[in-house]
XYZ file of N, CA and C in Angstrom:
615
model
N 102.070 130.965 123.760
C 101.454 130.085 122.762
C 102.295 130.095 121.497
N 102.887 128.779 121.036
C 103.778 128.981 120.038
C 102.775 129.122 118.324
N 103.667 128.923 117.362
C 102.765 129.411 116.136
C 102.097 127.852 115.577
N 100.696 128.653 115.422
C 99.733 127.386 114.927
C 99.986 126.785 113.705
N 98.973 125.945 113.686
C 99.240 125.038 112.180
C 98.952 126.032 110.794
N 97.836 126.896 111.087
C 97.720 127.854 110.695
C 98.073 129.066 110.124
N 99.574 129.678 110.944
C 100.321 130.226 110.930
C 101.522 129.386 110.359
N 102.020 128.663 110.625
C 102.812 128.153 109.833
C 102.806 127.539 108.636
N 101.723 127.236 108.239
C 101.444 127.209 106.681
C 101.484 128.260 106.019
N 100.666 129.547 106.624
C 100.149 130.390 106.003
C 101.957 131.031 106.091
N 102.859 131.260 106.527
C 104.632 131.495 105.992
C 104.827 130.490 105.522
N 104.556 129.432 105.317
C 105.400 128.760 104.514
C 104.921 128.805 103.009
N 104.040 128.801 103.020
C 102.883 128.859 101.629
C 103.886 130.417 100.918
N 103.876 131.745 101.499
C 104.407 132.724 101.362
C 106.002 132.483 100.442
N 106.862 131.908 101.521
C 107.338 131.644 101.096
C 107.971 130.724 100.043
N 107.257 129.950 99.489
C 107.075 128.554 98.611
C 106.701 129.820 97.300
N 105.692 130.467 97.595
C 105.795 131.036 96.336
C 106.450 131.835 95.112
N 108.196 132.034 95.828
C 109.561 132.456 95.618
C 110.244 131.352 95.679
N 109.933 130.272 95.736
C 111.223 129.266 96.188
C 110.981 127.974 95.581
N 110.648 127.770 94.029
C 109.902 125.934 93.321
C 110.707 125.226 94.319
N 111.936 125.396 94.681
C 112.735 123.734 95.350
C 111.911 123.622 96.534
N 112.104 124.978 97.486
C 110.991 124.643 98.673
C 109.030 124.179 98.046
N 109.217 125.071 97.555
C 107.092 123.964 97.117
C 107.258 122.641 97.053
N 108.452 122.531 95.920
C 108.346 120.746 95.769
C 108.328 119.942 96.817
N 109.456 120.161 97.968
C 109.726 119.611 99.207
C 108.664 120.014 99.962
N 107.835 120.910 100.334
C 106.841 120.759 101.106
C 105.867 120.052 100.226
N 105.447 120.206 99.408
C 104.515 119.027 98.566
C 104.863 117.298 98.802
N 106.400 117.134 99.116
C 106.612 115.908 98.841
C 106.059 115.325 100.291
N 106.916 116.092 101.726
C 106.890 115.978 103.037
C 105.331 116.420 103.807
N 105.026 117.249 103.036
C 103.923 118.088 103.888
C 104.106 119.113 104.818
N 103.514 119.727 105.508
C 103.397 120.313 106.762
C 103.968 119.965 108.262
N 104.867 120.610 108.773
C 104.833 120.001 109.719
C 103.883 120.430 111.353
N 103.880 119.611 112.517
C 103.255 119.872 113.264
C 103.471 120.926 114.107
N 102.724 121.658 114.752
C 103.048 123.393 115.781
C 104.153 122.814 116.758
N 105.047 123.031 117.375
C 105.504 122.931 118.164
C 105.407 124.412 120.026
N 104.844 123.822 120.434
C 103.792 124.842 121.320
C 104.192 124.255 122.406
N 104.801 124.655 123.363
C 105.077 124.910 125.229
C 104.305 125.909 125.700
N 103.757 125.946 127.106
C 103.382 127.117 128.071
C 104.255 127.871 127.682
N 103.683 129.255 128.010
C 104.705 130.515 128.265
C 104.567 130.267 129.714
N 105.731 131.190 129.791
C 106.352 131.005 132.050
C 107.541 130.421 132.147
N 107.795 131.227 133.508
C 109.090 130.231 134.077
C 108.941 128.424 134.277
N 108.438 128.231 134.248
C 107.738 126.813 134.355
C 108.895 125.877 133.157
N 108.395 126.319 131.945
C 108.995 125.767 130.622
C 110.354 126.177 130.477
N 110.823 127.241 131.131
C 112.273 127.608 131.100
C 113.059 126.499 131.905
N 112.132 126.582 133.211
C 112.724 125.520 134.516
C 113.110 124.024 133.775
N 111.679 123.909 133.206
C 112.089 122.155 132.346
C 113.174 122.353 131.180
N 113.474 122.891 130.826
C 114.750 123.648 130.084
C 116.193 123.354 130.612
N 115.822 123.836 131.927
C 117.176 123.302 132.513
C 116.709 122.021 132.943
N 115.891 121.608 133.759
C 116.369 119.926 134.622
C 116.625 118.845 133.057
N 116.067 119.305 132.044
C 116.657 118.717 130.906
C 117.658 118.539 130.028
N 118.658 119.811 130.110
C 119.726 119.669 129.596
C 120.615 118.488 130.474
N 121.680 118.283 129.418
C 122.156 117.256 129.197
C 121.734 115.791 129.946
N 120.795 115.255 129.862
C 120.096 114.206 130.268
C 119.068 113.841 129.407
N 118.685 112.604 129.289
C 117.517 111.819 128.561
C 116.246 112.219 129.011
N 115.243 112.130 128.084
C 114.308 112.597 128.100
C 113.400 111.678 129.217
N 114.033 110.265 129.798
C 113.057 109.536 130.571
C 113.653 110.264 132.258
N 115.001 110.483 132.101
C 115.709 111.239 133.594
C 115.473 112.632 133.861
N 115.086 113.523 132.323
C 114.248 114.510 132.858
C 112.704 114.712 133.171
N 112.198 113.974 132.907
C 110.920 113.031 133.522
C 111.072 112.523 134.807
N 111.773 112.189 135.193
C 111.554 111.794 136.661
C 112.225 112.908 137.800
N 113.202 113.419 137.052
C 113.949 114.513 138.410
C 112.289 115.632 137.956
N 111.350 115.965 137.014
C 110.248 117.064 137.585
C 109.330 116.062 137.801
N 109.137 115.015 138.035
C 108.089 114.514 138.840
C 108.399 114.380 140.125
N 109.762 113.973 140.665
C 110.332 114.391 142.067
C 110.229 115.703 142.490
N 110.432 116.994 141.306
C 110.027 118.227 142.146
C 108.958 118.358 142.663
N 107.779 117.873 141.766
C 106.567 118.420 141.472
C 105.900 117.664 142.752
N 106.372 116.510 143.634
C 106.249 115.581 144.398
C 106.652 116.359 145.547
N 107.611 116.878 145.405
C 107.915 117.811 146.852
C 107.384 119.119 147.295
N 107.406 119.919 145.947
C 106.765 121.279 145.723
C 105.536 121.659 145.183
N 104.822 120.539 144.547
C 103.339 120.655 144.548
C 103.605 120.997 142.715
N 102.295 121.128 142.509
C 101.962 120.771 141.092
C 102.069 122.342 141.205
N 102.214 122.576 139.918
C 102.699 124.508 139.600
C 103.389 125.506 140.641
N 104.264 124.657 141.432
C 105.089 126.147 142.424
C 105.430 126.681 141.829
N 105.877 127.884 142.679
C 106.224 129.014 142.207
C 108.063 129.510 142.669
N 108.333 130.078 142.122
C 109.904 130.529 142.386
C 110.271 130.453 143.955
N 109.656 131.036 144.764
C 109.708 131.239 146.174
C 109.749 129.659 146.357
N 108.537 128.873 146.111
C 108.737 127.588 146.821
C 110.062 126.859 146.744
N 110.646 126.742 144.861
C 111.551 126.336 144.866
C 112.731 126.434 146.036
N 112.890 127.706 145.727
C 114.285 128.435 146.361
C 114.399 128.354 148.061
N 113.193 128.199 148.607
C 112.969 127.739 149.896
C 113.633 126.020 150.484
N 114.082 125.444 149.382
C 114.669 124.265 149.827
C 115.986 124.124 149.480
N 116.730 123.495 150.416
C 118.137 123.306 150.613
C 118.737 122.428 149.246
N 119.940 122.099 149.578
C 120.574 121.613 148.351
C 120.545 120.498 148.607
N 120.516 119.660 149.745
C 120.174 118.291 149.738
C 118.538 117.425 149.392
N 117.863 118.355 150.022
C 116.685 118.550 148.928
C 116.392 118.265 147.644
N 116.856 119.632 146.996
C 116.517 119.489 145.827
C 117.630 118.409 144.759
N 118.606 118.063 145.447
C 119.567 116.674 145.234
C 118.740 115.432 145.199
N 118.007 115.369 146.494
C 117.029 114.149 146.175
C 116.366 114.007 144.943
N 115.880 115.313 144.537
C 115.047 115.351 143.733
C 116.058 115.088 142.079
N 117.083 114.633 142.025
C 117.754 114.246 141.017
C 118.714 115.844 140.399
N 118.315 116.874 140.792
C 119.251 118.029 140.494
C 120.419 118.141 141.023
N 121.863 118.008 139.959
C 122.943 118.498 140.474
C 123.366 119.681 140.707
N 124.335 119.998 141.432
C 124.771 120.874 141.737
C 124.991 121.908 140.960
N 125.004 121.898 139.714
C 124.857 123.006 138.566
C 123.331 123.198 137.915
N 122.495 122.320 137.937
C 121.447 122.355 138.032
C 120.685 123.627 138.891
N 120.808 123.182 140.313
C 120.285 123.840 141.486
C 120.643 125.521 140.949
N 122.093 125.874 140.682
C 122.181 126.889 140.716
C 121.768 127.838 139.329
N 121.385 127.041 138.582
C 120.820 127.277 137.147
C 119.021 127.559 137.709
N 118.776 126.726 138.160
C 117.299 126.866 138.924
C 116.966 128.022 140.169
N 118.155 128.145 140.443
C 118.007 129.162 141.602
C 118.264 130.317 140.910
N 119.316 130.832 140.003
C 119.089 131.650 139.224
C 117.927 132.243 138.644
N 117.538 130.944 137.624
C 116.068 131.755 137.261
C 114.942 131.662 138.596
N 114.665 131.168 138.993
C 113.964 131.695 140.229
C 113.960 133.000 140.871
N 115.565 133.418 141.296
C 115.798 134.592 142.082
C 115.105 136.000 140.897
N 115.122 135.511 139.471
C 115.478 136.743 138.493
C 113.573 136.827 138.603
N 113.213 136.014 138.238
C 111.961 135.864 138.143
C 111.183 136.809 139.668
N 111.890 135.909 140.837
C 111.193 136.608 142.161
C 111.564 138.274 142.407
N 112.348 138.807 141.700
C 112.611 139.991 141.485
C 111.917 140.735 140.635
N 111.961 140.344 139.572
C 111.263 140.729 138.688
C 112.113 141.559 137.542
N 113.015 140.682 137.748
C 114.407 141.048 136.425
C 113.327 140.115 135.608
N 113.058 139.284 135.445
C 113.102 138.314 134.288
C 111.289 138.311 134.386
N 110.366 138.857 133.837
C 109.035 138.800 133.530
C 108.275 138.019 131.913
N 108.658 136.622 132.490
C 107.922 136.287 131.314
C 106.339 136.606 131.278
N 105.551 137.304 131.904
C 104.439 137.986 131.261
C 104.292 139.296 130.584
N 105.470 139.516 130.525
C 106.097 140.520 130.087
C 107.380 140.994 129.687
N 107.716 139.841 128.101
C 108.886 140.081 128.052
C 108.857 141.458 126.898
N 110.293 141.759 126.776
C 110.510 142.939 125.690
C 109.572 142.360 124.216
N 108.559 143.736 123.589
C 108.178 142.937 121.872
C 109.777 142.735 120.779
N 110.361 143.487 121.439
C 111.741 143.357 120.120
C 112.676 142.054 120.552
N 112.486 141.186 119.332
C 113.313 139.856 119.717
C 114.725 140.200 120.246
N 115.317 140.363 119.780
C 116.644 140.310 120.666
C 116.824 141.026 122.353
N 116.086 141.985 122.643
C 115.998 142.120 123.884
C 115.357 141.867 124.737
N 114.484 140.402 124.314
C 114.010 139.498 124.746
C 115.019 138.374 124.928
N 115.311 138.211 123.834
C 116.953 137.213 123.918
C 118.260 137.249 124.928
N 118.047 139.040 124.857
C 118.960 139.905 125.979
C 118.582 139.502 127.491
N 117.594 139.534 127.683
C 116.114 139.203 128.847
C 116.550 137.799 129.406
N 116.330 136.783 128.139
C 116.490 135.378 129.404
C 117.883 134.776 129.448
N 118.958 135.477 128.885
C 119.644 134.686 128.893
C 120.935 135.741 130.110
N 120.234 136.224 130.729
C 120.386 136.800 132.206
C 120.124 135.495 132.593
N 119.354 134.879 132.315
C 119.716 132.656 133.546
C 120.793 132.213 133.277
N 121.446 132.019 134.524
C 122.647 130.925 134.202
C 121.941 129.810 133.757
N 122.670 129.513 132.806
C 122.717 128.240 132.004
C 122.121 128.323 130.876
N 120.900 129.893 130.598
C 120.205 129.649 129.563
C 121.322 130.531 128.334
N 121.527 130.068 127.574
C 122.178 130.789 125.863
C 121.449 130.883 125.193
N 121.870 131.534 123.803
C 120.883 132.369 123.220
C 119.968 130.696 122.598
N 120.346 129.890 122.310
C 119.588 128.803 121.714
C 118.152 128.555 122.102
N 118.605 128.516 123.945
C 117.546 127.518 124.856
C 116.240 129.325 124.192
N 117.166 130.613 124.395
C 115.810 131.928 124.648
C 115.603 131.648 123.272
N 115.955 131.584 122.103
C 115.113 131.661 121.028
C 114.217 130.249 121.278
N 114.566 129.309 121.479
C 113.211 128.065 121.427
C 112.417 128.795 122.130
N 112.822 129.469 123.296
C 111.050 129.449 123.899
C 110.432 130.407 123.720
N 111.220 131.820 122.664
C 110.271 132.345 122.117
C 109.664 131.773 120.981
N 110.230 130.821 120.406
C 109.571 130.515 119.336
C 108.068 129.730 119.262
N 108.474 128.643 120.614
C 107.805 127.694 121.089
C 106.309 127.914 122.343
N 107.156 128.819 123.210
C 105.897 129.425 123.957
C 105.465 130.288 123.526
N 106.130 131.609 122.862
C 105.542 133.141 122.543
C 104.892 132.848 120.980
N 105.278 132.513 120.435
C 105.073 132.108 119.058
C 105.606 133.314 118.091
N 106.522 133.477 118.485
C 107.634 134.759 117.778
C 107.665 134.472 115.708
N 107.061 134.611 115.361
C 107.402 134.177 113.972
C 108.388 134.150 113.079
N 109.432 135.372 113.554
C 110.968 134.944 113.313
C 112.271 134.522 114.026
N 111.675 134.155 114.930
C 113.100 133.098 115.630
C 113.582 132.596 114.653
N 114.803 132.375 114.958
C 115.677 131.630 113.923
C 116.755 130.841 114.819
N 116.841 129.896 115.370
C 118.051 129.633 115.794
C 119.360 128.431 115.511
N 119.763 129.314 114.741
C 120.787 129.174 113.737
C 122.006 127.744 114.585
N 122.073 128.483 115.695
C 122.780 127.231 116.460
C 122.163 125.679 116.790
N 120.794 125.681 116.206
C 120.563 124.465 116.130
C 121.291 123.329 115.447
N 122.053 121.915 115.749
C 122.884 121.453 114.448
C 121.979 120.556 113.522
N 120.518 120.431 114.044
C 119.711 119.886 112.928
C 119.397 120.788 112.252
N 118.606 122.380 112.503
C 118.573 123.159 111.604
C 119.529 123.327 110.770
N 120.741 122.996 111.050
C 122.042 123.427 110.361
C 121.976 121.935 108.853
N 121.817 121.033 109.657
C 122.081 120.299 108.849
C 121.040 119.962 107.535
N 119.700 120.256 108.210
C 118.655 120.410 107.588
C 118.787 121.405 106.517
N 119.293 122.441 106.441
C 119.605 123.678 105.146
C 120.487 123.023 104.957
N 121.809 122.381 105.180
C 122.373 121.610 103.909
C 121.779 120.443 102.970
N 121.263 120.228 103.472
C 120.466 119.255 102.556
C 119.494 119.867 101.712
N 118.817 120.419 102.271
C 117.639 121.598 101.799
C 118.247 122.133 100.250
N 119.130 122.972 100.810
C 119.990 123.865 99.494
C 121.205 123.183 99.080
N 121.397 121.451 99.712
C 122.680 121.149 98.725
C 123.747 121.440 98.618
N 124.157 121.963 100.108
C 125.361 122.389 100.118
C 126.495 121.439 100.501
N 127.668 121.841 99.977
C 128.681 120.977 100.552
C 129.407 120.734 102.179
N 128.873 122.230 103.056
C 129.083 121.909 104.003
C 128.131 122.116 105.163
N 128.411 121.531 106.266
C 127.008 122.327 106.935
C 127.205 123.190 107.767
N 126.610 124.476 107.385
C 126.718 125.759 107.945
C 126.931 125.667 109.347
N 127.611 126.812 109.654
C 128.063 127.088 111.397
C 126.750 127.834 111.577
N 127.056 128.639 112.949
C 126.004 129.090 113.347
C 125.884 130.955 112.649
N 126.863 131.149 112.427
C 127.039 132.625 111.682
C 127.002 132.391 110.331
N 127.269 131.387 109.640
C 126.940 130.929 108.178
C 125.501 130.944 107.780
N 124.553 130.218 109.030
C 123.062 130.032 109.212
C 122.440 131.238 109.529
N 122.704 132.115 109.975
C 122.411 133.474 110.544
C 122.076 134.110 109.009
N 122.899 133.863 108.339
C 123.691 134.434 106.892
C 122.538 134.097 106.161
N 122.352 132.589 105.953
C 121.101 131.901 104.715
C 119.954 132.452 105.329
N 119.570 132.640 106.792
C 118.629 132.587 107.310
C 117.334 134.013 106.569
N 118.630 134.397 106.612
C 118.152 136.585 105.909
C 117.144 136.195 104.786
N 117.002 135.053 103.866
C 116.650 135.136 102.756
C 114.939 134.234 103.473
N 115.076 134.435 104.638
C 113.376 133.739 105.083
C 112.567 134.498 106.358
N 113.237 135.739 106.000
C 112.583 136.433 106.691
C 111.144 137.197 106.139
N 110.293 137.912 106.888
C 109.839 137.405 108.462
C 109.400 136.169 108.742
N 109.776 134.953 108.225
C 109.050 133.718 108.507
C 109.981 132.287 108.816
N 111.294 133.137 109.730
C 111.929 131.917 109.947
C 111.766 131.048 110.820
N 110.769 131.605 111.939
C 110.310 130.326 112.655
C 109.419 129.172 112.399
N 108.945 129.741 111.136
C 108.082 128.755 110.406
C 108.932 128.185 109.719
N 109.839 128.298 108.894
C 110.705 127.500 108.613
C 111.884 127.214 109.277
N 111.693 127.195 110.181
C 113.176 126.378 111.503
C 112.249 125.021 111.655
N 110.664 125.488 112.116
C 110.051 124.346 112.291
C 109.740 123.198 111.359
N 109.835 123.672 110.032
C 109.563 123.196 108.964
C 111.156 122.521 108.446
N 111.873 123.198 108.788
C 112.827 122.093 108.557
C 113.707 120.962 109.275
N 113.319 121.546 110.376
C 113.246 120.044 111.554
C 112.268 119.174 111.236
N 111.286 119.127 110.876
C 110.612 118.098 109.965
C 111.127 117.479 108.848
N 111.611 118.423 108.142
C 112.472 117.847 106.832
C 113.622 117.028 107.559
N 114.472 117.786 108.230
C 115.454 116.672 108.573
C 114.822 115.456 109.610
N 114.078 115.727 109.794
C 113.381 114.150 110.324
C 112.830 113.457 109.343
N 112.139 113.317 108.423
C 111.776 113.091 107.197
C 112.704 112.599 105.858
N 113.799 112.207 106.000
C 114.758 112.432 104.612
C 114.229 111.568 103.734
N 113.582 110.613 104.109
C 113.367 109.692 102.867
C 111.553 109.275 102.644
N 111.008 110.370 102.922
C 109.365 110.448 102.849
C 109.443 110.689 101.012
């Protein structure tokens, strides 16, 4: 369960009260909305059939799974079908093995999302044992399913671009530059990662 409306006011409010430029800008923009996925392999899986593809083609390659393998399978079902198979089903060949990955880790029980590590980074350490997943895709879904309150993920390039604008800078931070600003919003940077993906959606509210 990612962090409520609730929770993310209640850090951002925190933080606003050290920061007039941030109050003003949340006064001007408002609040933004929870951003909340299932926890499970489930949301990891749509993780991958979504990278690099549109949001209407990853829509249809998991309605083709979900068409073959039933509404909520499970790792075993997946991995039980061949590669021409799951080809029909719109997954390429790097796909499949990104999916079979987390499947196998999961059916083992390397990878327990009902039980991942409480210390963020060896949780971070945890999923990105999936081929294909980097540290980006594991901080969203702690941020998003677990509701981790300081994710930060710095390699975002809207978050990135969003703190240049934010603080006015002349360039827009890399991902170790962002790591860097990030220190000054702690414990509440997932409330403000979320909060400023709103802002940078927002520029002229």
């Amino acid at each position: 369960m990612g962090l409520s409306a609730a929770a993310i006011k209640a850090s951002l409010d925190a933080l606003a009260k050290n920061d007039t430029d941030l109050a003003n800008e949340i006064s001007r923009i408002g609040y933004p909305e929870p951003r909340i996925r299932d926890r499970g392999y489930m949301t990891m899986l749509r993780t991958i059939v979504g990278q690099q593809v549109s949001v209407a083609a990853a829509a249809s390659m998991w309605n083709k799974l979900e068409a073959e393998l039933g509404e909520g399978f499970t790792p075993a079902c997946l991995l039980s079908r061949d590669f021409d198979t799951l080809r029909a089903c719109g997954l390429s060949r790097q796909k499949q093995g990104y999916a079979r990955s987390l499947c196998e880790l999961v059916q083992t029980g390397e990878v327990n999302f009902d039980d991942l590590p409480g210390d963020d980074e060896e949780a971070i350490a945890e999923l990105i044992k999936v081929k294909g997943i980097g540290r980006w895709s594991a901080e969203i879904y702690l941020l998003f399913a677990e509701g981790r309150g300081d994710m930060w993920p710095a390699g975002d390039l809207a978050v990135q671009e969003g703190v240049k604008r934010l603080l006015k800078l002349n360039e827009r931070p890399d991902e170790k530059g962002l790591r860097q600003i990030g220190e000054r919003w702690r414990p509440h940077r997932g409330a403000m990662a979320i909060w400023v993906w709103h802002f940078y959606a927002n520029p002229a509210l």
